[in-house]
């Protein structure tokens, strides 16, 4: 009976140790992944970005912010 209990304890300890090692490996793997990130060069960005679509989105956002700004100003004037 004592041998079974001892082997169960060893098994639990082994499982915990194995789990902790796995956590450590995942952290190392994540650090390695992010350390391999490299910024895009200007040429790559030019090739990847659809400039026409970007300009349209920027115009939409400018129009939205302008509209929002006038609504806020009107709200403040009413108060």
N, CA, C and O of each residue as an XYZ file, in Angstrom:
316
protein
N       0.801     -1.188      0.000
C       0.000      0.000      0.000
C       0.850      1.262      0.000
O       0.543      2.223     -0.705
N       1.932      1.259      0.800
C       2.779      2.434      0.849
C       3.412      2.688     -0.507
O       3.581      3.842     -0.903
N       3.765      1.631     -1.226
C       4.392      1.802     -2.537
C       3.427      2.476     -3.514
O       3.836      3.333     -4.298
N       2.136      2.088     -3.471
C       1.149      2.702     -4.351
C       0.989      4.187     -4.055
O       0.926      5.005     -4.973
N       0.922      4.539     -2.750
C       0.774      5.942     -2.382
C       2.002      6.738     -2.800
O       1.889      7.861     -3.291
N       3.171      6.149     -2.602
C       4.398      6.831     -2.991
C       4.442      7.046     -4.499
O       4.845      8.114     -4.959
N       4.031      6.042     -5.274
C       4.061      6.182     -6.724
C       3.024      7.200     -7.184
O       3.251      7.904     -8.169
N       1.867      7.293     -6.475
C       0.862      8.307     -6.810
C       1.414      9.702     -6.538
O       1.203     10.622     -7.329
N       2.131      9.860     -5.406
C       2.722     11.163     -5.098
C       3.770     11.524     -6.136
O       3.819     12.656     -6.618
N       4.591     10.570     -6.467
C       5.604     10.829     -7.485
C       4.939     11.202     -8.800
O       5.389     12.118     -9.489
N       3.884     10.508     -9.147
C       3.175     10.762    -10.384
C       2.596     12.178    -10.381
O       2.696     12.891    -11.380
N       1.994     12.585     -9.270
C       1.445     13.940     -9.174
C       2.554     14.977     -9.290
O       2.419     15.969    -10.006
N       3.647     14.738     -8.582
C       4.774     15.670     -8.644
C       5.333     15.737    -10.056
O       5.676     16.812    -10.547
N       5.421     14.594    -10.697
C       5.911     14.578    -12.071
C       4.980     15.366    -12.986
O       5.428     16.112    -13.857
N       3.674     15.186    -12.773
C       2.704     15.909    -13.592
C       2.820     17.416    -13.393
O       2.772     18.183    -14.355
N       2.973     17.835    -12.136
C       3.116     19.263    -11.854
C       4.392     19.794    -12.493
O       4.380     20.852    -13.124
N       5.476     19.074    -12.334
C       6.749     19.496    -12.922
C       6.637     19.586    -14.434
O       7.114     20.546    -15.041
N       6.019     18.606    -15.032
C       5.842     18.599    -16.486
C       4.998     19.788    -16.931
O       5.307     20.435    -17.932
N       3.934     20.071    -16.186
C       3.056     21.199    -16.513
C       3.820     22.523    -16.412
O       3.703     23.381    -17.287
N       4.599     22.679    -15.341
C       5.362     23.911    -15.166
C       6.397     24.080    -16.276
O       6.633     25.194    -16.745
N       7.007     22.985    -16.692
C       7.957     23.061    -17.793
C       7.256     23.468    -19.087
O       7.805     24.225    -19.887
N       6.048     22.962    -19.284
C       5.272     23.332    -20.466
C       4.974     24.823    -20.462
O       5.089     25.486    -21.493
N       4.585     25.358    -19.290
C       4.323     26.795    -19.202
C       5.574     27.585    -19.557
O       5.510     28.560    -20.305
N       6.696     27.166    -19.022
C       7.950     27.842    -19.329
C       8.269     27.796    -20.804
O       8.751     28.776    -21.371
N       8.004     26.662    -21.430
C       8.281     26.531    -22.858
C       7.371     27.426    -23.683
O       7.807     27.992    -24.685
N       6.109     27.564    -23.277
C       5.187     28.432    -24.007
C       5.646     29.882    -23.917
O       5.575     30.620    -24.900
N       6.117     30.294    -22.737
C       6.624     31.656    -22.596
C       7.832     31.877    -23.485
O       7.946     32.911    -24.143
N       8.725     30.913    -23.505
C       9.918     31.025    -24.350
C       9.519     31.062    -25.822
O      10.084     31.822    -26.608
N       8.550     30.241    -26.183
C       8.095     30.208    -27.569
C       7.483     31.555    -27.957
O       7.708     32.046    -29.063
N       6.711     32.150    -27.048
C       6.091     33.445    -27.326
C       7.154     34.539    -27.450
O       7.078     35.378    -28.348
N       8.139     34.533    -26.555
C       9.217     35.525    -26.650
C       9.970     35.379    -27.964
O      10.317     36.370    -28.607
N      10.217     34.143    -28.354
C      10.927     33.894    -29.604
C      10.105     34.401    -30.788
O      10.656     34.985    -31.721
N       8.784     34.180    -30.753
C       7.902     34.612    -31.841
C       7.949     36.128    -31.995
O       8.122     36.640    -33.101
N       7.792     36.850    -30.874
C       7.766     38.312    -30.955
C       9.135     38.899    -31.264
O       9.223     39.983    -31.841
N      10.189     38.213    -30.897
C      11.519     38.738    -31.197
C      11.817     38.642    -32.691
O      12.724     39.313    -33.182
N      11.073     37.823    -33.410
C      11.306     37.662    -34.844
C      10.522     38.674    -35.673
O      10.700     38.745    -36.889
N       9.652     39.461    -35.026
C       8.904     40.468    -35.758
C       9.848     41.540    -36.268
O      10.752     41.983    -35.560
N       9.625     41.944    -37.492
C      10.449     42.989    -38.072
C       9.532     44.030    -38.695
O       8.509     43.674    -39.281
N       9.874     45.299    -38.582
C       9.021     46.334    -39.172
C       9.076     46.277    -40.695
O      10.055     45.818    -41.283
N       8.007     46.753    -41.314
C       7.973     46.842    -42.767
C       8.825     48.011    -43.219
O       8.884     49.044    -42.552
N       9.476     47.845    -44.342
C      10.215     48.958    -44.932
C       9.217     49.851    -45.674
O       8.075     49.454    -45.907
N       9.648     51.041    -46.037
C       8.778     51.972    -46.764
C       8.335     51.371    -48.096
O       7.190     51.552    -48.510
N       9.230     50.665    -48.760
C       8.886     50.041    -50.045
C       7.828     48.960    -49.871
O       6.899     48.857    -50.672
N       7.972     48.151    -48.816
C       6.989     47.099    -48.558
C       5.620     47.697    -48.245
O       4.599     47.209    -48.732
N       5.600     48.749    -47.436
C       4.330     49.394    -47.091
C       3.670     49.976    -48.331
O       2.455     49.868    -48.494
N       4.450     50.585    -49.198
C       3.917     51.157    -50.431
C       3.293     50.063    -51.295
O       2.247     50.261    -51.912
N       3.947     48.923    -51.327
C       3.454     47.812    -52.139
C       2.197     47.189    -51.538
O       1.324     46.736    -52.278
N       2.089     47.157    -50.203
C       0.993     46.470    -49.539
C      -0.250     47.325    -49.331
O      -1.364     46.802    -49.321
N      -0.075     48.624    -49.167
C      -1.201     49.494    -48.834
C      -1.866     50.005    -50.106
O      -1.204     50.476    -51.031
N      -3.189     49.899    -50.130
C      -3.968     50.444    -51.231
C      -4.173     51.926    -50.930
O      -5.051     52.291    -50.149
N      -3.368     52.765    -51.547
C      -3.358     54.194    -51.220
C      -4.703     54.864    -51.507
O      -5.140     55.731    -50.751
N      -5.345     54.471    -52.576
C      -6.648     55.053    -52.916
C      -7.685     54.735    -51.834
O      -8.443     55.609    -51.413
N      -7.709     53.501    -51.401
C      -8.661     53.092    -50.351
C      -8.317     53.755    -49.019
O      -9.215     54.159    -48.280
N      -7.055     53.867    -48.714
C      -6.632     54.528    -47.487
C      -7.066     55.991    -47.479
O      -7.568     56.486    -46.470
N      -6.874     56.678    -48.594
C      -7.288     58.075    -48.683
C      -8.797     58.219    -48.537
O      -9.265     59.164    -47.901
N      -9.563     57.305    -49.109
C     -11.022     57.341    -48.967
C     -11.424     57.141    -47.510
O     -12.317     57.829    -47.016
N     -10.781     56.214    -46.826
C     -11.089     55.985    -45.410
C     -10.718     57.192    -44.555
O     -11.448     57.552    -43.631
N      -9.591     57.809    -44.862
C      -9.191     59.007    -44.124
C     -10.177     60.153    -44.351
O     -10.495     60.894    -43.421
N     -10.654     60.297    -45.568
C     -11.650     61.338    -45.860
C     -12.939     61.070    -45.093
O     -13.538     61.993    -44.542
N     -13.366     59.816    -45.054
C     -14.571     59.461    -44.295
C     -14.387     59.765    -42.817
O     -15.294     60.295    -42.175
N     -13.224     59.435    -42.274
C     -12.992     59.675    -40.857
C     -12.928     61.169    -40.566
O     -13.399     61.613    -39.519
N     -12.349     61.957    -41.483
C     -12.317     63.408    -41.306
C     -13.728     63.984    -41.320
O     -14.058     64.850    -40.509
N     -14.554     63.504    -42.235
C     -15.937     63.977    -42.311
C     -16.705     63.604    -41.043
O     -17.471     64.411    -40.516
N     -16.502     62.403    -40.567
C     -17.174     61.964    -39.345
C     -16.763     62.819    -38.159
O     -17.614     63.273    -37.395
N     -15.461     63.043    -37.999
C     -14.971     63.848    -36.876
C     -15.459     65.288    -36.963
O     -15.778     65.897    -35.941
N     -15.519     65.831    -38.157
C     -16.022     67.191    -38.341
C     -17.493     67.267    -37.943
O     -17.914     68.194    -37.251
N     -18.263     66.289    -38.386
C     -19.685     66.229    -38.031
C     -19.867     66.079    -36.525
O     -20.707     66.748    -35.922
N     -19.090     65.213    -35.937
C     -19.161     64.988    -34.494
C     -18.786     66.258    -33.732
O     -19.413     66.599    -32.729
N     -17.775     66.941    -34.210
C     -17.334     68.181    -33.572
C     -18.436     69.240    -33.610
O     -18.660     69.934    -32.618
N     -19.128     69.369    -34.751
C     -20.209     70.360    -34.845
C     -21.386     69.977    -33.953
O     -22.034     70.848    -33.373
N     -21.667     68.677    -33.839
C     -22.740     68.219    -32.948
C     -22.404     68.533    -31.491
O     -23.273     68.954    -30.727
N     -21.168     68.332    -31.117
C     -20.736     68.620    -29.740
C     -20.825     70.122    -29.476
O     -21.260     70.549    -28.407
N     -20.406     70.919    -30.469
C     -20.471     72.362    -30.306
C     -21.924     72.816    -30.154
O     -22.222     73.648    -29.296
N     -22.830     72.280    -30.975
C     -24.252     72.608    -30.866
C     -24.801     72.195    -29.507
O     -25.596     72.925    -28.915
N     -24.392     71.052    -29.013
C     -24.855     70.581    -27.714
C     -24.383     71.527    -26.606
O     -25.148     71.859    -25.700
N     -23.126     71.955    -26.682
C     -22.594     72.869    -25.669
C     -23.291     74.230    -25.729
O     -23.503     74.859    -24.692
N     -23.647     74.688    -26.925
C     -24.334     75.972    -27.069
C     -25.730     75.920    -26.454
O     -26.209     76.914    -25.908
N     -26.382     74.759    -26.544
C     -27.729     74.612    -25.998
C     -27.727     74.578    -24.471
O     -28.712     74.960    -23.840
N     -26.657     74.135    -23.895
C     -26.579     74.038    -22.424
C     -26.260     75.337    -21.839
O     -26.153     75.455    -20.618
